[in-house]
mmCIF file with all atom_site columns, C-alpha atoms in Angstrom:
data_model
loop_
_atom_site.group_PDB
_atom_site.id
_atom_site.type_symbol
_atom_site.label_atom_id
_atom_site.label_alt_id
_atom_site.label_comp_id
_atom_site.label_asym_id
_atom_site.label_entity_id
_atom_site.label_seq_id
_atom_site.pdbx_PDB_ins_code
_atom_site.Cartn_x
_atom_site.Cartn_y
_atom_site.Cartn_z
_atom_site.occupancy
_atom_site.B_iso_or_equiv
_atom_site.pdbx_formal_charge
_atom_site.auth_seq_id
_atom_site.auth_comp_id
_atom_site.auth_asym_id
_atom_site.auth_atom_id
_atom_site.pdbx_PDB_model_num
ATOM 1   C CA . MET A 1 1   ? -0.001  -0.015 0.006  1.00 0.00 ? 1   MET A CA 1
ATOM 2   C CA . SER A 1 2   ? 1.373   3.414  -0.907 1.00 0.00 ? 2   SER A CA 1
ATOM 3   C CA . LYS A 1 3   ? 1.879   5.886  1.868  1.00 0.00 ? 3   LYS A CA 1
ATOM 4   C CA . THR A 1 4   ? 0.246   9.328  2.042  1.00 0.00 ? 4   THR A CA 1
ATOM 5   C CA . PRO A 1 5   ? 2.686   12.229 1.885  1.00 0.00 ? 5   PRO A CA 1
ATOM 6   C CA . LEU A 1 6   ? 1.949   14.162 5.082  1.00 0.00 ? 6   LEU A CA 1
ATOM 7   C CA . VAL A 1 7   ? 3.397   17.456 6.328  1.00 0.00 ? 7   VAL A CA 1
ATOM 8   C CA . LEU A 1 8   ? 3.017   18.090 10.019 1.00 0.00 ? 8   LEU A CA 1
ATOM 9   C CA . VAL A 1 9   ? 3.275   21.717 11.199 1.00 0.00 ? 9   VAL A CA 1
ATOM 10  C CA . PRO A 1 10  ? 4.369   22.532 14.753 1.00 0.00 ? 10  PRO A CA 1
ATOM 11  C CA . GLY A 1 11  ? 2.976   25.371 16.838 1.00 0.00 ? 11  GLY A CA 1
ATOM 12  C CA . LEU A 1 12  ? 4.440   28.279 18.781 1.00 0.00 ? 12  LEU A CA 1
ATOM 13  C CA . LEU A 1 13  ? 7.708   27.381 20.526 1.00 0.00 ? 13  LEU A CA 1
ATOM 14  C CA . THR A 1 14  ? 7.576   23.788 19.329 1.00 0.00 ? 14  THR A CA 1
ATOM 15  C CA . ASP A 1 15  ? 9.478   21.693 16.816 1.00 0.00 ? 15  ASP A CA 1
ATOM 16  C CA . ASP A 1 16  ? 9.665   18.088 15.490 1.00 0.00 ? 16  ASP A CA 1
ATOM 17  C CA . GLU A 1 17  ? 9.317   16.708 19.040 1.00 0.00 ? 17  GLU A CA 1
ATOM 18  C CA . LEU A 1 18  ? 5.696   17.862 19.136 1.00 0.00 ? 18  LEU A CA 1
ATOM 19  C CA . PHE A 1 19  ? 4.810   15.132 16.633 1.00 0.00 ? 19  PHE A CA 1
ATOM 20  C CA . ALA A 1 20  ? 7.321   12.403 17.746 1.00 0.00 ? 20  ALA A CA 1
ATOM 21  C CA . PRO A 1 21  ? 4.445   10.043 18.761 1.00 0.00 ? 21  PRO A CA 1
ATOM 22  C CA . GLN A 1 22  ? 2.736   10.489 15.397 1.00 0.00 ? 22  GLN A CA 1
ATOM 23  C CA . VAL A 1 23  ? 5.856   10.039 13.327 1.00 0.00 ? 23  VAL A CA 1
ATOM 24  C CA . ASP A 1 24  ? 6.442   6.667  14.985 1.00 0.00 ? 24  ASP A CA 1
ATOM 25  C CA . ALA A 1 25  ? 2.825   5.423  15.049 1.00 0.00 ? 25  ALA A CA 1
ATOM 26  C CA . LEU A 1 26  ? 1.786   6.467  11.548 1.00 0.00 ? 26  LEU A CA 1
ATOM 27  C CA . ALA A 1 27  ? 4.964   5.462  9.708  1.00 0.00 ? 27  ALA A CA 1
ATOM 28  C CA . ASP A 1 28  ? 3.197   2.550  8.057  1.00 0.00 ? 28  ASP A CA 1
ATOM 29  C CA . VAL A 1 29  ? 0.526   4.741  6.390  1.00 0.00 ? 29  VAL A CA 1
ATOM 30  C CA . ALA A 1 30  ? 2.192   8.138  5.987  1.00 0.00 ? 30  ALA A CA 1
ATOM 31  C CA . ASP A 1 31  ? 5.443   9.514  4.618  1.00 0.00 ? 31  ASP A CA 1
ATOM 32  C CA . ILE A 1 32  ? 5.898   12.296 7.131  1.00 0.00 ? 32  ILE A CA 1
ATOM 33  C CA . THR A 1 33  ? 7.920   15.497 7.016  1.00 0.00 ? 33  THR A CA 1
ATOM 34  C CA . ILE A 1 34  ? 7.898   18.280 9.644  1.00 0.00 ? 34  ILE A CA 1
ATOM 35  C CA . ALA A 1 35  ? 7.690   21.871 8.508  1.00 0.00 ? 35  ALA A CA 1
ATOM 36  C CA . ASP A 1 36  ? 10.183  24.585 9.481  1.00 0.00 ? 36  ASP A CA 1
ATOM 37  C CA . VAL A 1 37  ? 8.316   27.132 11.610 1.00 0.00 ? 37  VAL A CA 1
ATOM 38  C CA . ALA A 1 38  ? 11.112  29.164 13.200 1.00 0.00 ? 38  ALA A CA 1
ATOM 39  C CA . ASN A 1 39  ? 12.431  31.281 10.324 1.00 0.00 ? 39  ASN A CA 1
ATOM 40  C CA . ASP A 1 40  ? 9.577   33.465 9.033  1.00 0.00 ? 40  ASP A CA 1
ATOM 41  C CA . ASP A 1 41  ? 7.514   36.260 10.528 1.00 0.00 ? 41  ASP A CA 1
ATOM 42  C CA . SER A 1 42  ? 4.269   35.955 8.557  1.00 0.00 ? 42  SER A CA 1
ATOM 43  C CA . MET A 1 43  ? 1.781   33.257 7.770  1.00 0.00 ? 43  MET A CA 1
ATOM 44  C CA . GLU A 1 44  ? 2.373   33.910 4.092  1.00 0.00 ? 44  GLU A CA 1
ATOM 45  C CA . GLY A 1 45  ? 6.118   33.391 4.547  1.00 0.00 ? 45  GLY A CA 1
ATOM 46  C CA . PHE A 1 46  ? 5.668   30.184 6.570  1.00 0.00 ? 46  PHE A CA 1
ATOM 47  C CA . ALA A 1 47  ? 3.264   28.808 3.931  1.00 0.00 ? 47  ALA A CA 1
ATOM 48  C CA . ALA A 1 48  ? 5.523   29.758 1.013  1.00 0.00 ? 48  ALA A CA 1
ATOM 49  C CA . ARG A 1 49  ? 8.545   28.080 2.638  1.00 0.00 ? 49  ARG A CA 1
ATOM 50  C CA . LEU A 1 50  ? 6.490   24.954 3.376  1.00 0.00 ? 50  LEU A CA 1
ATOM 51  C CA . LEU A 1 51  ? 5.164   24.714 -0.180 1.00 0.00 ? 51  LEU A CA 1
ATOM 52  C CA . LYS A 1 52  ? 8.650   25.127 -1.609 1.00 0.00 ? 52  LYS A CA 1
ATOM 53  C CA . ASP A 1 53  ? 9.911   22.124 0.409  1.00 0.00 ? 53  ASP A CA 1
ATOM 54  C CA . ALA A 1 54  ? 6.791   19.897 0.293  1.00 0.00 ? 54  ALA A CA 1
ATOM 55  C CA . PRO A 1 55  ? 5.822   17.146 -2.127 1.00 0.00 ? 55  PRO A CA 1
ATOM 56  C CA . GLN A 1 56  ? 3.738   18.135 -5.139 1.00 0.00 ? 56  GLN A CA 1
ATOM 57  C CA . ARG A 1 57  ? 0.561   16.709 -3.523 1.00 0.00 ? 57  ARG A CA 1
ATOM 58  C CA . PHE A 1 58  ? 0.274   16.102 0.194  1.00 0.00 ? 58  PHE A CA 1
ATOM 59  C CA . ALA A 1 59  ? -1.944  16.067 3.288  1.00 0.00 ? 59  ALA A CA 1
ATOM 60  C CA . ILE A 1 60  ? -1.219  18.688 5.957  1.00 0.00 ? 60  ILE A CA 1
ATOM 61  C CA . ALA A 1 61  ? -1.969  18.841 9.642  1.00 0.00 ? 61  ALA A CA 1
ATOM 62  C CA . GLY A 1 62  ? -0.969  21.551 12.097 1.00 0.00 ? 62  GLY A CA 1
ATOM 63  C CA . LEU A 1 63  ? -1.357  22.139 15.806 1.00 0.00 ? 63  LEU A CA 1
ATOM 64  C CA . SER A 1 64  ? -2.028  25.651 17.220 1.00 0.00 ? 64  SER A CA 1
ATOM 65  C CA . MET A 1 65  ? 0.046   28.076 15.131 1.00 0.00 ? 65  MET A CA 1
ATOM 66  C CA . GLY A 1 66  ? 0.664   25.101 12.848 1.00 0.00 ? 66  GLY A CA 1
ATOM 67  C CA . GLY A 1 67  ? -3.039  25.081 12.142 1.00 0.00 ? 67  GLY A CA 1
ATOM 68  C CA . TYR A 1 68  ? -2.918  28.752 11.170 1.00 0.00 ? 68  TYR A CA 1
ATOM 69  C CA . ILE A 1 69  ? -0.116  27.934 8.755  1.00 0.00 ? 69  ILE A CA 1
ATOM 70  C CA . ALA A 1 70  ? -2.028  24.935 7.356  1.00 0.00 ? 70  ALA A CA 1
ATOM 71  C CA . GLN A 1 71  ? -4.984  27.194 6.626  1.00 0.00 ? 71  GLN A CA 1
ATOM 72  C CA . GLU A 1 72  ? -2.722  29.638 4.823  1.00 0.00 ? 72  GLU A CA 1
ATOM 73  C CA . VAL A 1 73  ? -1.228  26.792 2.777  1.00 0.00 ? 73  VAL A CA 1
ATOM 74  C CA . MET A 1 74  ? -4.827  25.861 1.736  1.00 0.00 ? 74  MET A CA 1
ATOM 75  C CA . ARG A 1 75  ? -5.375  29.446 0.600  1.00 0.00 ? 75  ARG A CA 1
ATOM 76  C CA . GLN A 1 76  ? -2.164  29.590 -1.375 1.00 0.00 ? 76  GLN A CA 1
ATOM 77  C CA . ALA A 1 77  ? -2.248  26.174 -3.036 1.00 0.00 ? 77  ALA A CA 1
ATOM 78  C CA . PRO A 1 78  ? -5.521  24.270 -2.517 1.00 0.00 ? 78  PRO A CA 1
ATOM 79  C CA . GLU A 1 79  ? -4.857  22.163 -5.604 1.00 0.00 ? 79  GLU A CA 1
ATOM 80  C CA . ARG A 1 80  ? -1.813  20.586 -3.881 1.00 0.00 ? 80  ARG A CA 1
ATOM 81  C CA . ILE A 1 81  ? -3.596  19.516 -0.692 1.00 0.00 ? 81  ILE A CA 1
ATOM 82  C CA . THR A 1 82  ? -5.236  16.116 -0.287 1.00 0.00 ? 82  THR A CA 1
ATOM 83  C CA . GLY A 1 83  ? -6.417  16.488 3.317  1.00 0.00 ? 83  GLY A CA 1
ATOM 84  C CA . LEU A 1 84  ? -6.447  19.115 6.103  1.00 0.00 ? 84  LEU A CA 1
ATOM 85  C CA . GLY A 1 85  ? -5.917  18.407 9.818  1.00 0.00 ? 85  GLY A CA 1
ATOM 86  C CA . LEU A 1 86  ? -6.662  21.222 12.295 1.00 0.00 ? 86  LEU A CA 1
ATOM 87  C CA . LEU A 1 87  ? -5.513  20.296 15.826 1.00 0.00 ? 87  LEU A CA 1
ATOM 88  C CA . ASP A 1 88  ? -6.009  22.534 18.853 1.00 0.00 ? 88  ASP A CA 1
ATOM 89  C CA . THR A 1 89  ? -6.138  25.625 16.682 1.00 0.00 ? 89  THR A CA 1
ATOM 90  C CA . ASN A 1 90  ? -8.469  28.393 15.508 1.00 0.00 ? 90  ASN A CA 1
ATOM 91  C CA . ALA A 1 91  ? -9.649  30.111 12.331 1.00 0.00 ? 91  ALA A CA 1
ATOM 92  C CA . ARG A 1 92  ? -10.281 33.449 13.997 1.00 0.00 ? 92  ARG A CA 1
ATOM 93  C CA . ALA A 1 93  ? -7.820  36.369 14.048 1.00 0.00 ? 93  ALA A CA 1
ATOM 94  C CA . ASP A 1 94  ? -6.457  37.636 17.340 1.00 0.00 ? 94  ASP A CA 1
ATOM 95  C CA . ARG A 1 95  ? -8.641  40.034 19.289 1.00 0.00 ? 95  ARG A CA 1
ATOM 96  C CA . PRO A 1 96  ? -6.940  43.357 20.268 1.00 0.00 ? 96  PRO A CA 1
ATOM 97  C CA . GLU A 1 97  ? -6.428  42.207 23.870 1.00 0.00 ? 97  GLU A CA 1
ATOM 98  C CA . GLN A 1 98  ? -4.791  39.005 22.649 1.00 0.00 ? 98  GLN A CA 1
ATOM 99  C CA . GLN A 1 99  ? -2.463  40.997 20.415 1.00 0.00 ? 99  GLN A CA 1
ATOM 100 C CA . GLU A 1 100 ? -1.588  43.195 23.359 1.00 0.00 ? 100 GLU A CA 1
ATOM 101 C CA . ALA A 1 101 ? -0.808  40.202 25.555 1.00 0.00 ? 101 ALA A CA 1
ATOM 102 C CA . ARG A 1 102 ? 1.448   38.780 22.869 1.00 0.00 ? 102 ARG A CA 1
ATOM 103 C CA . ARG A 1 103 ? 3.303   42.083 22.508 1.00 0.00 ? 103 ARG A CA 1
ATOM 104 C CA . LYS A 1 104 ? 3.996   42.111 26.256 1.00 0.00 ? 104 LYS A CA 1
ATOM 105 C CA . TYR A 1 105 ? 5.358   38.552 26.115 1.00 0.00 ? 105 TYR A CA 1
ATOM 106 C CA . MET A 1 106 ? 7.555   39.600 23.205 1.00 0.00 ? 106 MET A CA 1
ATOM 107 C CA . GLU A 1 107 ? 8.934   42.628 25.052 1.00 0.00 ? 107 GLU A CA 1
ATOM 108 C CA . ARG A 1 108 ? 9.739   40.561 28.109 1.00 0.00 ? 108 ARG A CA 1
ATOM 109 C CA . ALA A 1 109 ? 11.357  37.774 26.079 1.00 0.00 ? 109 ALA A CA 1
ATOM 110 C CA . GLU A 1 110 ? 13.511  40.296 24.196 1.00 0.00 ? 110 GLU A CA 1
ATOM 111 C CA . SER A 1 111 ? 14.602  41.973 27.453 1.00 0.00 ? 111 SER A CA 1
ATOM 112 C CA . GLY A 1 112 ? 15.934  38.740 28.966 1.00 0.00 ? 112 GLY A CA 1
ATOM 113 C CA . ASP A 1 113 ? 12.880  37.052 30.528 1.00 0.00 ? 113 ASP A CA 1
ATOM 114 C CA . PHE A 1 114 ? 12.424  34.409 27.837 1.00 0.00 ? 114 PHE A CA 1
ATOM 115 C CA . ASP A 1 115 ? 12.689  31.457 30.244 1.00 0.00 ? 115 ASP A CA 1
ATOM 116 C CA . ILE A 1 116 ? 10.232  33.066 32.642 1.00 0.00 ? 116 ILE A CA 1
ATOM 117 C CA . VAL A 1 117 ? 7.767   33.777 29.848 1.00 0.00 ? 117 VAL A CA 1
ATOM 118 C CA . CYS A 1 118 ? 7.931   30.135 28.777 1.00 0.00 ? 118 CYS A CA 1
ATOM 119 C CA . ASP A 1 119 ? 7.394   28.979 32.354 1.00 0.00 ? 119 ASP A CA 1
ATOM 120 C CA . GLU A 1 120 ? 4.352   31.248 32.717 1.00 0.00 ? 120 GLU A CA 1
ATOM 121 C CA . MET A 1 121 ? 2.832   29.849 29.539 1.00 0.00 ? 121 MET A CA 1
ATOM 122 C CA . TRP A 1 122 ? 3.119   26.217 30.684 1.00 0.00 ? 122 TRP A CA 1
ATOM 123 C CA . PRO A 1 123 ? -0.164  25.985 32.708 1.00 0.00 ? 123 PRO A CA 1
ATOM 124 C CA . MET A 1 124 ? -2.110  27.170 29.666 1.00 0.00 ? 124 MET A CA 1
ATOM 125 C CA . LEU A 1 125 ? -0.653  24.501 27.381 1.00 0.00 ? 125 LEU A CA 1
ATOM 126 C CA . VAL A 1 126 ? -1.941  21.364 29.119 1.00 0.00 ? 126 VAL A CA 1
ATOM 127 C CA . ALA A 1 127 ? -5.009  20.134 30.976 1.00 0.00 ? 127 ALA A CA 1
ATOM 128 C CA . PRO A 1 128 ? -5.097  21.350 34.595 1.00 0.00 ? 128 PRO A CA 1
ATOM 129 C CA . GLY A 1 129 ? -4.409  17.828 35.806 1.00 0.00 ? 129 GLY A CA 1
ATOM 130 C CA . ARG A 1 130 ? -1.159  17.649 33.800 1.00 0.00 ? 130 ARG A CA 1
ATOM 131 C CA . THR A 1 131 ? 0.544   20.839 35.093 1.00 0.00 ? 131 THR A CA 1
ATOM 132 C CA . GLY A 1 132 ? 2.584   18.752 37.556 1.00 0.00 ? 132 GLY A CA 1
ATOM 133 C CA . ASP A 1 133 ? 3.876   16.422 34.842 1.00 0.00 ? 133 ASP A CA 1
ATOM 134 C CA . GLU A 1 134 ? 7.551   17.364 35.075 1.00 0.00 ? 134 GLU A CA 1
ATOM 135 C CA . ALA A 1 135 ? 8.636   15.054 32.258 1.00 0.00 ? 135 ALA A CA 1
ATOM 136 C CA . LEU A 1 136 ? 6.195   16.651 29.824 1.00 0.00 ? 136 LEU A CA 1
ATOM 137 C CA . LYS A 1 137 ? 7.126   20.129 31.091 1.00 0.00 ? 137 LYS A CA 1
ATOM 138 C CA . ALA A 1 138 ? 10.792  19.414 30.441 1.00 0.00 ? 138 ALA A CA 1
ATOM 139 C CA . ARG A 1 139 ? 9.982   18.138 26.995 1.00 0.00 ? 139 ARG A CA 1
ATOM 140 C CA . VAL A 1 140 ? 8.092   21.344 26.185 1.00 0.00 ? 140 VAL A CA 1
ATOM 141 C CA . ALA A 1 141 ? 10.782  23.542 27.675 1.00 0.00 ? 141 ALA A CA 1
ATOM 142 C CA . ALA A 1 142 ? 13.441  21.862 25.546 1.00 0.00 ? 142 ALA A CA 1
ATOM 143 C CA . MET A 1 143 ? 11.463  22.612 22.382 1.00 0.00 ? 143 MET A CA 1
ATOM 144 C CA . ALA A 1 144 ? 11.094  26.267 23.425 1.00 0.00 ? 144 ALA A CA 1
ATOM 145 C CA . ALA A 1 145 ? 14.823  26.538 24.050 1.00 0.00 ? 145 ALA A CA 1
ATOM 146 C CA . ARG A 1 146 ? 15.569  25.176 20.627 1.00 0.00 ? 146 ARG A CA 1
ATOM 147 C CA . VAL A 1 147 ? 13.193  27.676 18.956 1.00 0.00 ? 147 VAL A CA 1
ATOM 148 C CA . GLY A 1 148 ? 14.764  30.455 21.006 1.00 0.00 ? 148 GLY A CA 1
ATOM 149 C CA . VAL A 1 149 ? 13.995  34.139 21.465 1.00 0.00 ? 149 VAL A CA 1
ATOM 150 C CA . VAL A 1 150 ? 14.407  35.130 17.781 1.00 0.00 ? 150 VAL A CA 1
ATOM 151 C CA . GLY A 1 151 ? 12.141  32.339 16.596 1.00 0.00 ? 151 GLY A CA 1
ATOM 152 C CA . PHE A 1 152 ? 9.601   33.184 19.286 1.00 0.00 ? 152 PHE A CA 1
ATOM 153 C CA . LEU A 1 153 ? 9.467   36.855 18.222 1.00 0.00 ? 153 LEU A CA 1
ATOM 154 C CA . LYS A 1 154 ? 8.995   35.926 14.551 1.00 0.00 ? 154 LYS A CA 1
ATOM 155 C CA . GLN A 1 155 ? 6.281   33.423 15.399 1.00 0.00 ? 155 GLN A CA 1
ATOM 156 C CA . GLN A 1 156 ? 4.363   35.882 17.551 1.00 0.00 ? 156 GLN A CA 1
ATOM 157 C CA . GLU A 1 157 ? 4.598   38.552 14.879 1.00 0.00 ? 157 GLU A CA 1
ATOM 158 C CA . ALA A 1 158 ? 3.051   36.115 12.373 1.00 0.00 ? 158 ALA A CA 1
ATOM 159 C CA . ILE A 1 159 ? 0.292   35.090 14.773 1.00 0.00 ? 159 ILE A CA 1
ATOM 160 C CA . ILE A 1 160 ? -0.608  38.705 15.621 1.00 0.00 ? 160 ILE A CA 1
ATOM 161 C CA . ASN A 1 161 ? -1.004  39.595 11.958 1.00 0.00 ? 161 ASN A CA 1
ATOM 162 C CA . ARG A 1 162 ? -2.772  36.456 10.763 1.00 0.00 ? 162 ARG A CA 1
ATOM 163 C CA . PRO A 1 163 ? -6.056  36.929 8.911  1.00 0.00 ? 163 PRO A CA 1
ATOM 164 C CA . ASP A 1 164 ? -9.452  35.718 9.989  1.00 0.00 ? 164 ASP A CA 1
ATOM 165 C CA . GLY A 1 165 ? -9.883  32.533 8.001  1.00 0.00 ? 165 GLY A CA 1
ATOM 166 C CA . ARG A 1 166 ? -13.409 31.498 8.971  1.00 0.00 ? 166 ARG A CA 1
ATOM 167 C CA . GLY A 1 167 ? -14.797 32.560 5.614  1.00 0.00 ? 167 GLY A CA 1
ATOM 168 C CA . ASP A 1 168 ? -12.295 30.342 3.737  1.00 0.00 ? 168 ASP A CA 1
ATOM 169 C CA . LEU A 1 169 ? -13.249 27.071 5.405  1.00 0.00 ? 169 LEU A CA 1
ATOM 170 C CA . SER A 1 170 ? -16.340 26.527 3.276  1.00 0.00 ? 170 SER A CA 1
ATOM 171 C CA . ASN A 1 171 ? -13.982 26.351 0.233  1.00 0.00 ? 171 ASN A CA 1
ATOM 172 C CA . VAL A 1 172 ? -12.051 23.368 1.673  1.00 0.00 ? 172 VAL A CA 1
ATOM 173 C CA . THR A 1 173 ? -13.341 20.370 -0.254 1.00 0.00 ? 173 THR A CA 1
ATOM 174 C CA . VAL A 1 174 ? -10.755 17.784 0.877  1.00 0.00 ? 174 VAL A CA 1
ATOM 175 C CA . PRO A 1 175 ? -11.391 15.511 3.891  1.00 0.00 ? 175 PRO A CA 1
ATOM 176 C CA . ALA A 1 176 ? -10.679 17.397 7.109  1.00 0.00 ? 176 ALA A CA 1
ATOM 177 C CA . LEU A 1 177 ? -10.029 16.472 10.695 1.00 0.00 ? 177 LEU A CA 1
ATOM 178 C CA . VAL A 1 178 ? -10.862 18.903 13.491 1.00 0.00 ? 178 VAL A CA 1
ATOM 179 C CA . LEU A 1 179 ? -9.414  17.705 16.797 1.00 0.00 ? 179 LEU A CA 1
ATOM 180 C CA . CYS A 1 180 ? -8.998  19.292 20.224 1.00 0.00 ? 180 CYS A CA 1
ATOM 181 C CA . GLY A 1 181 ? -8.533  18.551 23.861 1.00 0.00 ? 181 GLY A CA 1
ATOM 182 C CA . ALA A 1 182 ? -11.706 19.020 25.849 1.00 0.00 ? 182 ALA A CA 1
ATOM 183 C CA . GLU A 1 183 ? -9.711  21.106 28.368 1.00 0.00 ? 183 GLU A CA 1
ATOM 184 C CA . ASP A 1 184 ? -7.807  23.200 25.832 1.00 0.00 ? 184 ASP A CA 1
ATOM 185 C CA . GLN A 1 185 ? -7.599  26.619 27.464 1.00 0.00 ? 185 GLN A CA 1
ATOM 186 C CA . MET A 1 186 ? -5.951  28.418 24.544 1.00 0.00 ? 186 MET A CA 1
ATOM 187 C CA . THR A 1 187 ? -8.230  27.292 21.722 1.00 0.00 ? 187 THR A CA 1
ATOM 188 C CA . PRO A 1 188 ? -11.311 25.767 23.434 1.00 0.00 ? 188 PRO A CA 1
ATOM 189 C CA . PRO A 1 189 ? -13.702 23.262 21.896 1.00 0.00 ? 189 PRO A CA 1
ATOM 190 C CA . LYS A 1 190 ? -16.175 25.999 20.864 1.00 0.00 ? 190 LYS A CA 1
ATOM 191 C CA . VAL A 1 191 ? -13.777 27.402 18.231 1.00 0.00 ? 191 VAL A CA 1
ATOM 192 C CA . HIS A 1 192 ? -13.210 23.906 16.881 1.00 0.00 ? 192 HIS A CA 1
ATOM 193 C CA . GLN A 1 193 ? -16.950 23.323 16.610 1.00 0.00 ? 193 GLN A CA 1
ATOM 194 C CA . GLU A 1 194 ? -17.122 26.563 14.700 1.00 0.00 ? 194 GLU A CA 1
ATOM 195 C CA . MET A 1 195 ? -14.519 25.338 12.200 1.00 0.00 ? 195 MET A CA 1
ATOM 196 C CA . PHE A 1 196 ? -16.178 21.943 11.936 1.00 0.00 ? 196 PHE A CA 1
ATOM 197 C CA . ASP A 1 197 ? -19.528 23.565 11.145 1.00 0.00 ? 197 ASP A CA 1
ATOM 198 C CA . LYS A 1 198 ? -17.985 25.505 8.252  1.00 0.00 ? 198 LYS A CA 1
ATOM 199 C CA . LEU A 1 199 ? -16.002 22.668 6.652  1.00 0.00 ? 199 LEU A CA 1
ATOM 200 C CA . PRO A 1 200 ? -17.913 20.682 3.982  1.00 0.00 ? 200 PRO A CA 1
ATOM 201 C CA . ASP A 1 201 ? -16.230 17.291 4.701  1.00 0.00 ? 201 ASP A CA 1
ATOM 202 C CA . ALA A 1 202 ? -14.933 17.082 8.222  1.00 0.00 ? 202 ALA A CA 1
ATOM 203 C CA . GLN A 1 203 ? -14.691 14.794 11.225 1.00 0.00 ? 203 GLN A CA 1
ATOM 204 C CA . TYR A 1 204 ? -14.741 16.236 14.765 1.00 0.00 ? 204 TYR A CA 1
ATOM 205 C CA . VAL A 1 205 ? -12.795 14.616 17.629 1.00 0.00 ? 205 VAL A CA 1
ATOM 206 C CA . GLU A 1 206 ? -12.726 15.974 21.192 1.00 0.00 ? 206 GLU A CA 1
ATOM 207 C CA . ILE A 1 207 ? -10.419 14.236 23.683 1.00 0.00 ? 207 ILE A CA 1
ATOM 208 C CA . GLU A 1 208 ? -11.449 14.191 27.331 1.00 0.00 ? 208 GLU A CA 1
ATOM 209 C CA . GLY A 1 209 ? -8.851  15.110 29.940 1.00 0.00 ? 209 GLY A CA 1
ATOM 210 C CA . CYS A 1 210 ? -6.605  16.710 27.353 1.00 0.00 ? 210 CYS A CA 1
ATOM 211 C CA . GLY A 1 211 ? -5.403  20.289 26.921 1.00 0.00 ? 211 GLY A CA 1
ATOM 212 C CA . HIS A 1 212 ? -3.768  22.219 24.095 1.00 0.00 ? 212 HIS A CA 1
ATOM 213 C CA . LEU A 1 213 ? -0.817  19.919 23.398 1.00 0.00 ? 213 LEU A CA 1
ATOM 214 C CA . SER A 1 214 ? -2.924  16.944 22.391 1.00 0.00 ? 214 SER A CA 1
ATOM 215 C CA . THR A 1 215 ? -0.215  15.207 20.328 1.00 0.00 ? 215 THR A CA 1
ATOM 216 C CA . LEU A 1 216 ? 1.870   14.769 23.471 1.00 0.00 ? 216 LEU A CA 1
ATOM 217 C CA . GLU A 1 217 ? -0.810  14.631 26.109 1.00 0.00 ? 217 GLU A CA 1
ATOM 218 C CA . ALA A 1 218 ? -3.010  12.020 24.427 1.00 0.00 ? 218 ALA A CA 1
ATOM 219 C CA . PRO A 1 219 ? -0.886  10.502 21.636 1.00 0.00 ? 219 PRO A CA 1
ATOM 220 C CA . GLU A 1 220 ? -2.800  7.229  21.299 1.00 0.00 ? 220 GLU A CA 1
ATOM 221 C CA . LYS A 1 221 ? -6.136  8.992  20.745 1.00 0.00 ? 221 LYS A CA 1
ATOM 222 C CA . VAL A 1 222 ? -4.602  11.523 18.367 1.00 0.00 ? 222 VAL A CA 1
ATOM 223 C CA . ASN A 1 223 ? -2.931  8.765  16.390 1.00 0.00 ? 223 ASN A CA 1
ATOM 224 C CA . GLU A 1 224 ? -6.231  6.853  16.154 1.00 0.00 ? 224 GLU A CA 1
ATOM 225 C CA . ALA A 1 225 ? -8.048  9.918  14.871 1.00 0.00 ? 225 ALA A CA 1
ATOM 226 C CA . MET A 1 226 ? -5.280  10.769 12.381 1.00 0.00 ? 226 MET A CA 1
ATOM 227 C CA . ARG A 1 227 ? -5.149  7.207  11.076 1.00 0.00 ? 227 ARG A CA 1
ATOM 228 C CA . ALA A 1 228 ? -8.942  7.303  10.465 1.00 0.00 ? 228 ALA A CA 1
ATOM 229 C CA . TRP A 1 229 ? -8.544  10.695 8.712  1.00 0.00 ? 229 TRP A CA 1
ATOM 230 C CA . LEU A 1 230 ? -5.720  9.422  6.510  1.00 0.00 ? 230 LEU A CA 1
ATOM 231 C CA . ALA A 1 231 ? -7.843  6.440  5.525  1.00 0.00 ? 231 ALA A CA 1
ATOM 232 C CA . ARG A 1 232 ? -10.432 8.829  4.128  1.00 0.00 ? 232 ARG A CA 1
ATOM 233 C CA . LEU A 1 233 ? -8.022  10.542 1.741  1.00 0.00 ? 233 LEU A CA 1
#
């Protein structure tokens, strides 16, 4: 059986490690590559870089900021996409208060408080019951350290200026997966239900006891949902 070319797109302050459980578990059905998300400062730039490096035709799935980038890829080259996975993400643009909060984080990170900023973000990234998971916290902190301050500033700039993509979702004709943790504090289930309602051909999966980093918090359930989605392509 031929494997599906699949590009996975990490989120803010994350890298390949975010999808380590999926790379291993889906290797029999998908030819996986991980997108570079630390070297551009706009969604358009991220998407253009991804498309330059990607196979001619491929499925794409992104978590959080990775989902924003995946939506931009769909806008730029819908004819190249065979399936769209939106994990713990959003189609809305930032509200002014969200933009202001990001700017404050950026200022603090640039002035030397990057590690403190990352530490403060931790409780929002996982389900409340997982905040004491030191092994997972260390894994997340290591990704943030690899992305670094410069990457963080570029990513936040891109997120702040991203467009509202809700109106574009009805144009997505390929099979889609909308997945989120039921306890996602950053992009709660209601924004995923909104995306699901607008997509013509989508499956909705909500994982109990899981927060924003679903691929690491609940890898088995994410893998099961992604395997079912890939089978639909």
